[in-house]
Coordinates of C-alpha atoms in Angstrom, one line a residue:
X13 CA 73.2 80.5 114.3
X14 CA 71.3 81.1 117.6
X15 CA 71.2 79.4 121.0
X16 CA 68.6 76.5 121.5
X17 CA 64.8 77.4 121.1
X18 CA 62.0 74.9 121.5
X19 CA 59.6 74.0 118.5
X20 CA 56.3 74.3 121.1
X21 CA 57.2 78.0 122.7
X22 CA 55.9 79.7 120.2
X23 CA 54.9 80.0 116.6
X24 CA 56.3 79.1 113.5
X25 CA 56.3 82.4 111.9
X26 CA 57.3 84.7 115.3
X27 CA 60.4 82.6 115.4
X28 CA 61.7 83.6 112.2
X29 CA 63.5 86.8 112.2
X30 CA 61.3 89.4 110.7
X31 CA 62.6 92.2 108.6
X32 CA 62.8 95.7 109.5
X33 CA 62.5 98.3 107.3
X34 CA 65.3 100.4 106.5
X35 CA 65.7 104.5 105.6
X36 CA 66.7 105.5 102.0
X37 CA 69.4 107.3 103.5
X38 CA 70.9 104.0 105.5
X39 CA 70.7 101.5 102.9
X40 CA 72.3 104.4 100.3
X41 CA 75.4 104.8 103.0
X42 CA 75.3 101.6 104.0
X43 CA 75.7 100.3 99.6
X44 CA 78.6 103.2 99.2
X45 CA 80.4 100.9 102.2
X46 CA 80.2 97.9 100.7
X47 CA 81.0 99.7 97.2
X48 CA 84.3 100.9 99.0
X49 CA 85.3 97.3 99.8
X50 CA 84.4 95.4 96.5
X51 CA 87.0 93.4 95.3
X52 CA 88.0 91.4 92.3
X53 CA 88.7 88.1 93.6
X54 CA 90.7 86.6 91.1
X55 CA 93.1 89.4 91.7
X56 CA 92.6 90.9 94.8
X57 CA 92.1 94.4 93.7
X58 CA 89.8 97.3 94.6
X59 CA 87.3 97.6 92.3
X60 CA 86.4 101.3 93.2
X61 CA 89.9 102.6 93.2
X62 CA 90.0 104.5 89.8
X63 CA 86.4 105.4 90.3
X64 CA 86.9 107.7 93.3
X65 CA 88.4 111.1 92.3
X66 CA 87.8 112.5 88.6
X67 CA 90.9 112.9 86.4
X68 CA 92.7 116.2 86.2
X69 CA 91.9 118.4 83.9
X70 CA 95.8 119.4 83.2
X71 CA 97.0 115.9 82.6
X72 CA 93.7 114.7 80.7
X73 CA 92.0 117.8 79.1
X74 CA 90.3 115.4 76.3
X75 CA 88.5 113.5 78.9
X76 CA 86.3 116.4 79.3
X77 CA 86.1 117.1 75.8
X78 CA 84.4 113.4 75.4
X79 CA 82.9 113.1 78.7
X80 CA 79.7 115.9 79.1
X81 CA 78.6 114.6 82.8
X82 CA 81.8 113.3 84.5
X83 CA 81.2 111.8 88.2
X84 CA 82.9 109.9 90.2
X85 CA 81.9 108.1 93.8
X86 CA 82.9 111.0 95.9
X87 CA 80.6 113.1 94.2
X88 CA 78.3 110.4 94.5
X89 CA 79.1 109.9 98.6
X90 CA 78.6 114.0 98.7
X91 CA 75.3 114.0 97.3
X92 CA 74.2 111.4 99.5
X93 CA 75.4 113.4 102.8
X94 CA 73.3 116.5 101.6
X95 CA 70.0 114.2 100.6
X96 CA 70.1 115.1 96.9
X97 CA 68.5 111.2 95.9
X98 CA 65.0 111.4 96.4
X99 CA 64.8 107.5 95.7
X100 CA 66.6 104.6 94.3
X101 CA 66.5 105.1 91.1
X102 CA 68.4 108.5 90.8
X103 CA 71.3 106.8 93.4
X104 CA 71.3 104.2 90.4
X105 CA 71.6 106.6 88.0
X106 CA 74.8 108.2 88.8
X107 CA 76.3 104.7 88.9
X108 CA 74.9 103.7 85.3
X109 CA 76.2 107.0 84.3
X110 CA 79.6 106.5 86.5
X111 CA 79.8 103.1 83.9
X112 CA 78.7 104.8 80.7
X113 CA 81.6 107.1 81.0
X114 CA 84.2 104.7 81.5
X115 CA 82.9 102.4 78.7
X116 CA 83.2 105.8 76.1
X117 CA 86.0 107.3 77.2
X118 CA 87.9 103.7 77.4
X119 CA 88.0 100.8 75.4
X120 CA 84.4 98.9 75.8
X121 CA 86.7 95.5 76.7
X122 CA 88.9 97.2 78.5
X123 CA 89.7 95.9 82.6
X124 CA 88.2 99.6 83.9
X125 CA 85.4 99.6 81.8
X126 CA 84.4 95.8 83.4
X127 CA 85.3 96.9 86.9
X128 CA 83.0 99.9 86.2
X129 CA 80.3 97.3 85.0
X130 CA 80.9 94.9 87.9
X131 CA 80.2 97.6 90.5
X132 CA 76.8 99.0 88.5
X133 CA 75.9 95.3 88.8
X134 CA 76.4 95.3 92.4
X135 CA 74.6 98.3 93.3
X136 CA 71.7 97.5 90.8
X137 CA 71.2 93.9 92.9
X138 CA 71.1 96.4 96.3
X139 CA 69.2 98.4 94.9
X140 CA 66.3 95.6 93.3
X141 CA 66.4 94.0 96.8
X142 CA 65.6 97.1 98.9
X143 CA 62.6 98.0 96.4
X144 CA 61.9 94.2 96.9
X145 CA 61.2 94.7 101.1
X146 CA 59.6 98.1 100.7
X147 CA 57.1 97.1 98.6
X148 CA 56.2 93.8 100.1
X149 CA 53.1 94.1 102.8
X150 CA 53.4 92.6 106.6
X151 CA 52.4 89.2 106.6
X152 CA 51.3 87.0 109.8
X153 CA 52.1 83.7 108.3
X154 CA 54.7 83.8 106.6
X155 CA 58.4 85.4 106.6
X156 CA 59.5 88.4 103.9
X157 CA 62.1 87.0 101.3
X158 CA 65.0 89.5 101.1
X159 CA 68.5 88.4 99.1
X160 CA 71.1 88.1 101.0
X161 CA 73.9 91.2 100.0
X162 CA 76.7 89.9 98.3
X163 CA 80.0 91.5 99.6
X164 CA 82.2 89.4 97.1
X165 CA 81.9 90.0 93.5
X166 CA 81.0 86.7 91.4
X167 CA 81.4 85.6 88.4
X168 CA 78.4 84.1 86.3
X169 CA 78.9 80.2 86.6
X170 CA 79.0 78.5 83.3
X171 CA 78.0 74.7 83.5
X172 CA 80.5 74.0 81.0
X173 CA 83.2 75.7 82.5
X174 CA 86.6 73.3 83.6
X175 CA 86.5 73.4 87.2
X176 CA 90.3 73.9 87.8
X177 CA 92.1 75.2 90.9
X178 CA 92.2 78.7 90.1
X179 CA 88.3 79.4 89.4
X180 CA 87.4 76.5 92.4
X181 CA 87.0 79.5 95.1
X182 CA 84.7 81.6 93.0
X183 CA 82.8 78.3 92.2
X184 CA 82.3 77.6 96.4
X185 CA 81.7 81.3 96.9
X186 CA 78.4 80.7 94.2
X187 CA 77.6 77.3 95.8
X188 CA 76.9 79.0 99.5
X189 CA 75.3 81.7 98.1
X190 CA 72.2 79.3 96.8
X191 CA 72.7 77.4 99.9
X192 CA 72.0 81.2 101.4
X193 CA 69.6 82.3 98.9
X194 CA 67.7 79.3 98.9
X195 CA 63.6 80.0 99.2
X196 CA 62.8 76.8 101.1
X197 CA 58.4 76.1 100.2
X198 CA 55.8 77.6 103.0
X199 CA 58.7 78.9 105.0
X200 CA 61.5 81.5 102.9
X201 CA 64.3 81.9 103.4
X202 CA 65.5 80.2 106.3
X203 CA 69.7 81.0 106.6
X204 CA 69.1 84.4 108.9
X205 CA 70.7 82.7 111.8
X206 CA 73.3 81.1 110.4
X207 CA 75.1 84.2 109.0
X208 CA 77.0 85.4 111.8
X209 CA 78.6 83.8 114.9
X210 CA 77.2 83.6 118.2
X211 CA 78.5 86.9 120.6
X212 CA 80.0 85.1 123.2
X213 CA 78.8 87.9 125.6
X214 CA 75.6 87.2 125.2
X215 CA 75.7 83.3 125.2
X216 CA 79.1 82.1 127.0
X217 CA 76.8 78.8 127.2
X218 CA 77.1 78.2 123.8
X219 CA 80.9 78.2 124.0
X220 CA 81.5 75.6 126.4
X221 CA 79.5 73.2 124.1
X222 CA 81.0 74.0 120.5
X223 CA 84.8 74.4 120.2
X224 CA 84.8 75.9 116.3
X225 CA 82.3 78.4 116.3
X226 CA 81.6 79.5 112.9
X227 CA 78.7 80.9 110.6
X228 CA 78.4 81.6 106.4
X229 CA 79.9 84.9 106.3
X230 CA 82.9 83.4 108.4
X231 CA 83.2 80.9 105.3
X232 CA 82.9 83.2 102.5
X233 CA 85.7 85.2 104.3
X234 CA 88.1 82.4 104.9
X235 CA 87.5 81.3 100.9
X236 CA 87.9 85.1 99.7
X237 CA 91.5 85.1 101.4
X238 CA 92.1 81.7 100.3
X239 CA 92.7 80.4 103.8
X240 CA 90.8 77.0 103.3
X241 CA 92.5 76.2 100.7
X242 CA 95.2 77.4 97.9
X243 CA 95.4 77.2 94.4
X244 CA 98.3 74.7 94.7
X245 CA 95.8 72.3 96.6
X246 CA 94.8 69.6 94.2
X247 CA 91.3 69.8 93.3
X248 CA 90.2 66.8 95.2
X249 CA 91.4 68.2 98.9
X250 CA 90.1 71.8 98.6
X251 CA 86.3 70.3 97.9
X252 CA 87.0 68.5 100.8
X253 CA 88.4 71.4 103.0
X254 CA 85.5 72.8 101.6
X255 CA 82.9 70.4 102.9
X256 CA 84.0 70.3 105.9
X257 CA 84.4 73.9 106.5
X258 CA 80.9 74.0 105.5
X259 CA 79.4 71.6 107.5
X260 CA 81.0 72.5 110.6
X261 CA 78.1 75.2 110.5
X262 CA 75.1 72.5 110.4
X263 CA 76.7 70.4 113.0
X264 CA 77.3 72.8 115.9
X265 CA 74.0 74.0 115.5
X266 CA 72.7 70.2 115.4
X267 CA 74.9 70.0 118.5
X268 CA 73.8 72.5 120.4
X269 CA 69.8 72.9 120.2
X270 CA 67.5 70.3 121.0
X271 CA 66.2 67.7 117.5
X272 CA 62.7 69.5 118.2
X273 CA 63.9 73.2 117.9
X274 CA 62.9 75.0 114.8
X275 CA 67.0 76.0 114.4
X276 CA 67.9 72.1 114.5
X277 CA 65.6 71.6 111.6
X278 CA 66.2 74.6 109.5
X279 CA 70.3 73.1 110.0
X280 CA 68.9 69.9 108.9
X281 CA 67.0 71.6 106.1
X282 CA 70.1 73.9 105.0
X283 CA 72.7 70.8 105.2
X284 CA 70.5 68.2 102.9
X285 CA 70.2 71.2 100.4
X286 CA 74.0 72.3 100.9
X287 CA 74.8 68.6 100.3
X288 CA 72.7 68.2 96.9
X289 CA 74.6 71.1 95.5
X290 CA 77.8 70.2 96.6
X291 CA 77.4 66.2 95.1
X292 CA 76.7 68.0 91.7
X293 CA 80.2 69.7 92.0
X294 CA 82.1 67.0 93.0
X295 CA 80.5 64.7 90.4
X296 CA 81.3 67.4 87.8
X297 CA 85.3 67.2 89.5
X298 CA 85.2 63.3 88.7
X299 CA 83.6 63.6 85.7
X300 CA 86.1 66.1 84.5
X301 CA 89.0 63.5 85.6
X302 CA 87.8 60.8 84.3
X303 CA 87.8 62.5 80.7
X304 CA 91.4 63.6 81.3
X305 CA 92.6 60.2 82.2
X306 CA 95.1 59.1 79.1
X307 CA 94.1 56.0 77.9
X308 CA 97.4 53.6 77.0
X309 CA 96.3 50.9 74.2
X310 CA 98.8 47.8 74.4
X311 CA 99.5 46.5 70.9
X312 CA 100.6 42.7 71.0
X313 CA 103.7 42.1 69.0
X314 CA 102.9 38.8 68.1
X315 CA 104.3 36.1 69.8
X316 CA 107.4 38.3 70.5
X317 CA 108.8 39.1 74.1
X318 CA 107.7 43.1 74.7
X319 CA 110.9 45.1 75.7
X320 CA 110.8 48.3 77.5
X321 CA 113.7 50.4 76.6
X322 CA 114.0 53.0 79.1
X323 CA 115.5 56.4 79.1
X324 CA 116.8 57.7 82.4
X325 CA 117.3 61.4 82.1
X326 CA 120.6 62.8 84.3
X327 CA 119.8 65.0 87.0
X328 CA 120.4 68.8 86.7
X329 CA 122.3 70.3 89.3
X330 CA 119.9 72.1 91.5
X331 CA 119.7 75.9 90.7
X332 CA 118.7 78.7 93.7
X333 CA 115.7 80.0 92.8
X334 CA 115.7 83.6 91.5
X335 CA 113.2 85.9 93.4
X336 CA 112.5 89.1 93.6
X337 CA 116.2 91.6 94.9
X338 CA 116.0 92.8 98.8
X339 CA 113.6 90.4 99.9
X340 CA 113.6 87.8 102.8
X341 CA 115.0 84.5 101.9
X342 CA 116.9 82.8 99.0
X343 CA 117.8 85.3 96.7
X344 CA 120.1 86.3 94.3
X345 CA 122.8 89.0 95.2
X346 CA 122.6 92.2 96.1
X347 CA 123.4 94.9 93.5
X348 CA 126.7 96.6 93.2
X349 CA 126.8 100.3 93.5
X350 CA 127.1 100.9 90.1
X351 CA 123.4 99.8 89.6
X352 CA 122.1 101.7 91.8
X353 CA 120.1 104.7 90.8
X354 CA 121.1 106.4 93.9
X355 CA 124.9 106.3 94.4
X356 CA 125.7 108.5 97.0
X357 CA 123.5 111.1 100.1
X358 CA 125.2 113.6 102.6
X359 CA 123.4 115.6 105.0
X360 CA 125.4 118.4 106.5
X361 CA 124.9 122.1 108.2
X362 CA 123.5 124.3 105.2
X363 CA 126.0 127.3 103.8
X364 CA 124.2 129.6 105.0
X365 CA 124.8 128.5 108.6
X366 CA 128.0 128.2 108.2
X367 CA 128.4 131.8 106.9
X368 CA 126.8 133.1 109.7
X369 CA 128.9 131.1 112.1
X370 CA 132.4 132.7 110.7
X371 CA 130.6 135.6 111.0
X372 CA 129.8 135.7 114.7
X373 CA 133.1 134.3 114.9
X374 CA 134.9 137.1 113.9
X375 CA 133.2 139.6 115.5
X376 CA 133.8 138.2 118.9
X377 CA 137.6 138.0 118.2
X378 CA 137.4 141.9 117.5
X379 CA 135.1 142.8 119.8
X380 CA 136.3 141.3 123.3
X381 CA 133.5 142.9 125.5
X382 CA 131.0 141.1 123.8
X383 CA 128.6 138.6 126.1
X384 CA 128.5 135.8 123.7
X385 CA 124.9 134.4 123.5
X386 CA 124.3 131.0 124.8
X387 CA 121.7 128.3 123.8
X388 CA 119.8 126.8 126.5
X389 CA 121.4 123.4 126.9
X390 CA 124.8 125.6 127.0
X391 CA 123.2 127.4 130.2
X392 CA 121.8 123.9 131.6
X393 CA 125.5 123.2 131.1
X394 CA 127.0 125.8 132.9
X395 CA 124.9 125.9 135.7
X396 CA 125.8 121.9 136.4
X397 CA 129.2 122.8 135.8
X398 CA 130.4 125.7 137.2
X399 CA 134.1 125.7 137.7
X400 CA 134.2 124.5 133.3
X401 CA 134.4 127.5 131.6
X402 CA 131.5 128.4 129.3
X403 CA 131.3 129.6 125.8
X404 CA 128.9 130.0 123.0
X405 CA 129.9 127.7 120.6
X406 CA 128.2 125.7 117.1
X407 CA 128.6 122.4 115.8
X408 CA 128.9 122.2 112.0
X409 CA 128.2 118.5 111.1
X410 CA 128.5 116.3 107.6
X411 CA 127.3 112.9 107.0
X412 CA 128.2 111.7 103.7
X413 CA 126.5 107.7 103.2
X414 CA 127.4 105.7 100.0
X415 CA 125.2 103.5 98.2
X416 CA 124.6 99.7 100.3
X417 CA 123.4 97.9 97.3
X418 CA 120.1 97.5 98.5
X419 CA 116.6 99.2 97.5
X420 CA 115.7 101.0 100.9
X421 CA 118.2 102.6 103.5
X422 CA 117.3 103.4 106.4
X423 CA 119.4 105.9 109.2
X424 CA 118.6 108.0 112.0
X425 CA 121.4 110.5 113.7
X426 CA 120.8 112.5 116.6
X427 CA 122.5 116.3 116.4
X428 CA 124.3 117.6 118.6
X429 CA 122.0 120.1 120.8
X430 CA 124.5 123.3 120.0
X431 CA 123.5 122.7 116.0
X432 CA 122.0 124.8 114.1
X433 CA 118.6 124.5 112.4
X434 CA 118.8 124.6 108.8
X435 CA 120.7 122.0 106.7
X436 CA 121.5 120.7 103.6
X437 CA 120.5 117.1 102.0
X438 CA 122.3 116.4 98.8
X439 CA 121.2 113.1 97.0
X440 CA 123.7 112.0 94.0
X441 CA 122.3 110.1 91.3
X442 CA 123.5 107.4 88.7
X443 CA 125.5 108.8 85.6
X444 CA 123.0 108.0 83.0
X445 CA 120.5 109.8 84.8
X446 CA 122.5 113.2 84.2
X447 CA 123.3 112.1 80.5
X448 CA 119.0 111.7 80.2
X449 CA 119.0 115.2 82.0
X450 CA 122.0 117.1 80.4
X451 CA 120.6 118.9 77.8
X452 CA 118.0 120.1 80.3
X453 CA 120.4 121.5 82.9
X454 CA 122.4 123.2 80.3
X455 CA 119.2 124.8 78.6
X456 CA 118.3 126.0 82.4
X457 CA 114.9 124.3 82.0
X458 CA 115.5 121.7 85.3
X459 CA 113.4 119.1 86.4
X460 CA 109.8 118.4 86.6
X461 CA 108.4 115.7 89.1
X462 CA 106.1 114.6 85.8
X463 CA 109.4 113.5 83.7
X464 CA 108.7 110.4 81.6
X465 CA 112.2 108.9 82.9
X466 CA 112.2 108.9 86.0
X467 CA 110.8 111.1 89.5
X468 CA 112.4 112.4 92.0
X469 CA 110.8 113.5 95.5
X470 CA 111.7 114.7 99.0
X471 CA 109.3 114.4 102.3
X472 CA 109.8 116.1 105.4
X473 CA 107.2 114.2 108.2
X474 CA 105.4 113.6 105.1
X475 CA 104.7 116.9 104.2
X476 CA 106.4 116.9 100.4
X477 CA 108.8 119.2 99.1
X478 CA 108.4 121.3 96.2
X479 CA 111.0 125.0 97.0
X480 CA 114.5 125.6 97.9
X481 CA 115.5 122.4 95.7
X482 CA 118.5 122.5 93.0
X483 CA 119.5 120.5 90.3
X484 CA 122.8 120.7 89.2
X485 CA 126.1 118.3 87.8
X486 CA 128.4 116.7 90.0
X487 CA 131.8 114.5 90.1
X488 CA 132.5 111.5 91.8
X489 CA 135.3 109.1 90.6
X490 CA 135.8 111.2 87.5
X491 CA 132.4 110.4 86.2
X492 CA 129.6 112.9 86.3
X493 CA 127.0 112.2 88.4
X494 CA 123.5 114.5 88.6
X495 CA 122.8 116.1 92.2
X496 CA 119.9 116.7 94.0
X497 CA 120.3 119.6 97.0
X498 CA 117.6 120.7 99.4
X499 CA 117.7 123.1 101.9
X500 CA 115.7 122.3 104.7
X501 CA 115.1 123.7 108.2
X502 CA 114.3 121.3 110.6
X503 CA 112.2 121.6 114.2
X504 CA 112.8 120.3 117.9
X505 CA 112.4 116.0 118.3
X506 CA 112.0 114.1 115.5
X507 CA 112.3 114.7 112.0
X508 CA 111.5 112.0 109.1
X509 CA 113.5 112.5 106.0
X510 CA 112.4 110.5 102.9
X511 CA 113.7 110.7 99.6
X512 CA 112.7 108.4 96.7
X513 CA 113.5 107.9 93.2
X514 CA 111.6 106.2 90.7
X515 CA 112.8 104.8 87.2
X516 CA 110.8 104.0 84.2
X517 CA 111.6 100.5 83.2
X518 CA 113.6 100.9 80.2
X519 CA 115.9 103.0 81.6
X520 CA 116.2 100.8 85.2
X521 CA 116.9 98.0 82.8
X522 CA 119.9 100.4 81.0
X523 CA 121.4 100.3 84.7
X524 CA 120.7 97.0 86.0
X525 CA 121.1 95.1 82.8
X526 CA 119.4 91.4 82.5
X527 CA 118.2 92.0 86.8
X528 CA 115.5 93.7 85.7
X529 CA 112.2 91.8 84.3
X530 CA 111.5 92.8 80.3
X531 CA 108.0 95.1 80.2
X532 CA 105.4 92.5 79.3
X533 CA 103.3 92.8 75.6
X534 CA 100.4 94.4 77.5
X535 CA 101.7 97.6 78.3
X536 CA 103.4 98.0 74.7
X537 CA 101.3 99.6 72.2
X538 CA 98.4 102.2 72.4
X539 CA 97.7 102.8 76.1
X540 CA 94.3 103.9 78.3
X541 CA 95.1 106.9 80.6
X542 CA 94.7 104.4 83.7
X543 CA 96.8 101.7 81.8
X544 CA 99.5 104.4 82.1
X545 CA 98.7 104.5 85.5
X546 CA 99.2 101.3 85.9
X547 CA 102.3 101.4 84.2
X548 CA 103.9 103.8 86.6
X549 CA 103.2 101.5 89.5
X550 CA 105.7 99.2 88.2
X551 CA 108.3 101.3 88.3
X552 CA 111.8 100.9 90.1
X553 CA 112.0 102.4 93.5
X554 CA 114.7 102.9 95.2
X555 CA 114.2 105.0 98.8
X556 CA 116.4 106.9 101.8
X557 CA 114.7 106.8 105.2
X558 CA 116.7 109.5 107.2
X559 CA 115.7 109.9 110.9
X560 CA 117.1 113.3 112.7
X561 CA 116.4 114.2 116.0
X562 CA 117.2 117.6 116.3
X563 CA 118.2 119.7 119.8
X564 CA 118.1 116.7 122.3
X565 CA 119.7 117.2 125.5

């Protein structure tokens, strides 16, 4: 909305913001950035995510068997920064194509194929409406009709449709958008202002009149994150947060400009048309109830007394509600070690070190005229304390840290500054992990972070690591457990250590027994390659955060 304007200053048309025309190369950047933020509303994901990078040709060869042309948005987004689309129609060409490919390499019904659809559908609007203000001529009397962009995805709205609480946001969404999109006779178009709220820096006036300050897109933002209402709200108060949320944007502007302003009307026009639409919906709400409502048919008995027998049921004792391991709040117990995929970690001064240590050792005990070599702090050391005697000495450290019971550990040391550099971080895992892995380690074939099982992977300062691993059998408490060993060389400050392992579901729920949720129907069965995807995001995770500050004086 704008600050307060006066119908006589000037003329109908000149008051109306006017369109300006914008380059190919703007509106195609600025569609990608909306593309990158699409989402589906009824499950808050990102439509684009599986759409940005093509699939590998290692782990899917037969996707380029089947697919002749594959694309994907970055290779869309790189085309557009060296000026390769002429036009419109050839931007919206890569994304029919981008579609057509997901719809033959996946199932036609399947949820990628209709994100891939959804997005088309979305660029294809952008696109008609830009062809829509390029090729409409100037005119003097009256405003250019453009649509208004839609940066939330909507469902089509069937008539017929139960309005219940779980499809009432997408339904308000649609509602403002006609509100929005509504061409008004003789004059357009007419909710411009009303989009955005008013900069404060530009009219501080306008915030010592209106307390709430708000606008449609600050609307359709609050409904998108479900923060004027829930889908526990009963039907009835979420059309009313709704109203009033809505509202609020004709009355400050009613507030604020004069009744014989052009911006008081057009609120005026907006809220009449806003409240026509929104009668409709509630009337369809009561409607609905009112078909609901059960309908109790009292049968006389004669001349009889009526007698109502009545069945009081005993209260259950109160059970504490199961959610999910590790979290904040009422939950259930931690787990014991024994469920835990990762049962023991050490860290400790690599062999190597060590070696070199007895080494320099000896050689200084045989030959006595040797200057030993000192590391700095051991000179600041001296030269503080003079009259302590000085030698060249090496701390060898362990750390050894059994499992807590809990998903992530987190620890941070800090070494002593005479310590060496290189180290060791050994990471033993749960027994039936080395009984999966057994035959492998005896066949000399090792590990592969690609195992169907489970993964396994180490990050120094979150650079991963992929040499100077080994995979080998270990014993704890007489059972056999299977060991992970890196050797690692670590620099000067801070070094972040993080090691996770991830377990397919079947074999988490082998370790955890009944803790672990059962795999639902959908991912049973023939899969897509993104379904597997999918199915890898729900595996068990269970994570070391080690923090080592190395050489601190």
């Amino acid at each position: 909305m704008a600050p307060k304007r006066k119908s006589g200053a000037v003329s109908s048309a000149a008051k109306r913001p006017k369109v300006e025309a914008v380059s190919l190369k703007d509106f195609i950047s600025s569609v990608l950035s909306l593309v990158n933020e699409l989402k589906d509303p009824s499950e808050e994901r990102v439509l684009v995510a599986p759409f940005i990078k093509l699939p590998p040709k290692k782990v899917y060869p037969d996707y380029y068997e089947i697919i002749k042309e594959p694309i994907s948005v970055s290779d869309i987004q790189k085309k557009e920064a060296k000026d390769k689309y002429p036009d419109t129609a050839s931007f919206l060409d890569d994304f029919k194509l981008l579609m057509e490919n997901a719809k033959t390499y996946n199932d036609p019904d399947s949820w990628i194929a209709v994100d891939a659809k959804q997005i088309y559908d979305f660029v294809k609007d952008q696109v008609d409406s830009y062809n829509s203000v390029a090729e409409e001529k100037p005119s003097k009397s009256k405003t250019k009709s453009v649509k208004v962009k839609r940066e939330v995805v909507s469902k089509p709205v069937d008539e017929d449709e139960l309005v219940t609480s779980a499809n009432l946001t997408h339904l308000c969404i649609d509602l403002l958008y006609k509100v929005i999109e509504h061409e008004f006779p003789d004059v357009g178009i007419i909710s411009g202002p009303f989009m955005d709220n008013i900069d404060r820096r530009e009219y501080p006036e306008y915030f010592q009149v209106i307390k709430t300050p708000t606008s449609f897109n600050n609307v359709l933002k609050k409904l998108d994150k479900r923060k004027i209402f829930t889908s526990k709200t009963p039907l009835d108060e979420s059309l009313q947060a709704f109203y009033d949320a809505t509202k609020l944007i004709f009355t400050n502007a009613q507030t604020f400009n004069d009744p014989s302003s052009l911006i008081h009307q057009d609120a005026v026009k907006l809220s009449d048309y806003f409240e026509e639409l929104f009668q409709e919906l509630k009337a369809r709400v009561e409607q609905q109830e009112q078909k609901t409502k059960l309908k109790l048919k009292l049968k006389s008995p004669g001349q009889g007394k009526v007698k109502l027998n009545l069945k009081l049921k005993e209260d259950e004792p109160d059970e504490p509600q199961v959610t999910e391991s590790d979290t904040m709040g009422k939950t259930s117990s931690r787990l014991s070690p024994n469920e835990m995929f990762i049962q023991l970690f050490s860290f400790a001064t690599s062999n190597s070190s060590v070696t070199h240590l007895t080494q320099q050792f000896h050689h200084q005990m045989n030959n006595t005229s040797h200057v030993p070599t000192m590391s700095k702090a051991q000179i600041s050391k001296a030269s503080l304390f003079p009259t302590h005697p000085a030698s060249a000495s090496n701390s060898i450290v362990e750390y050894q840290y059994p499992s807590t019971g809990f998903a992530t550990q987190s620890y941070c040391i800090s070494l002593p500054p005479d310590g060496f550099t290189f180290y060791t971080f050994k990471v033993c895992l749960h027994k039936l992990l080395y009984d999966i892995k057994r035959k492998d380690l005896e066949s000399g074939s090792g590990l592969s972070t690609s195992d169907d099982d489970f993964q396994c992977k180490l990050f120094v300062n979150d650079d991963e690591v992929h040499s100077g691993m080994d995979v080998y059998e270990d014993y704890r408490n007489k059972s056999k457990l299977l060991s992970y060993q890196y050797d690692l060389r670590l620099c000067n400050g801070l070094n972040v250590i993080t090691f996770e392992c991830k377990v397919a579901p079947a074999v988490s729920k082998q370790i955890k027994g009944n803790r672990v949720k059962n795999e639902s129907d959908e991912t049973a069965g023939r899969h897509t390659r993104n379904q597997l995807q999918q199915a890898k995001m729900s595996w068990d995770v269970e994570r070391i955060n080690f923090n080592v500050i190395c050489n601190s004086t």
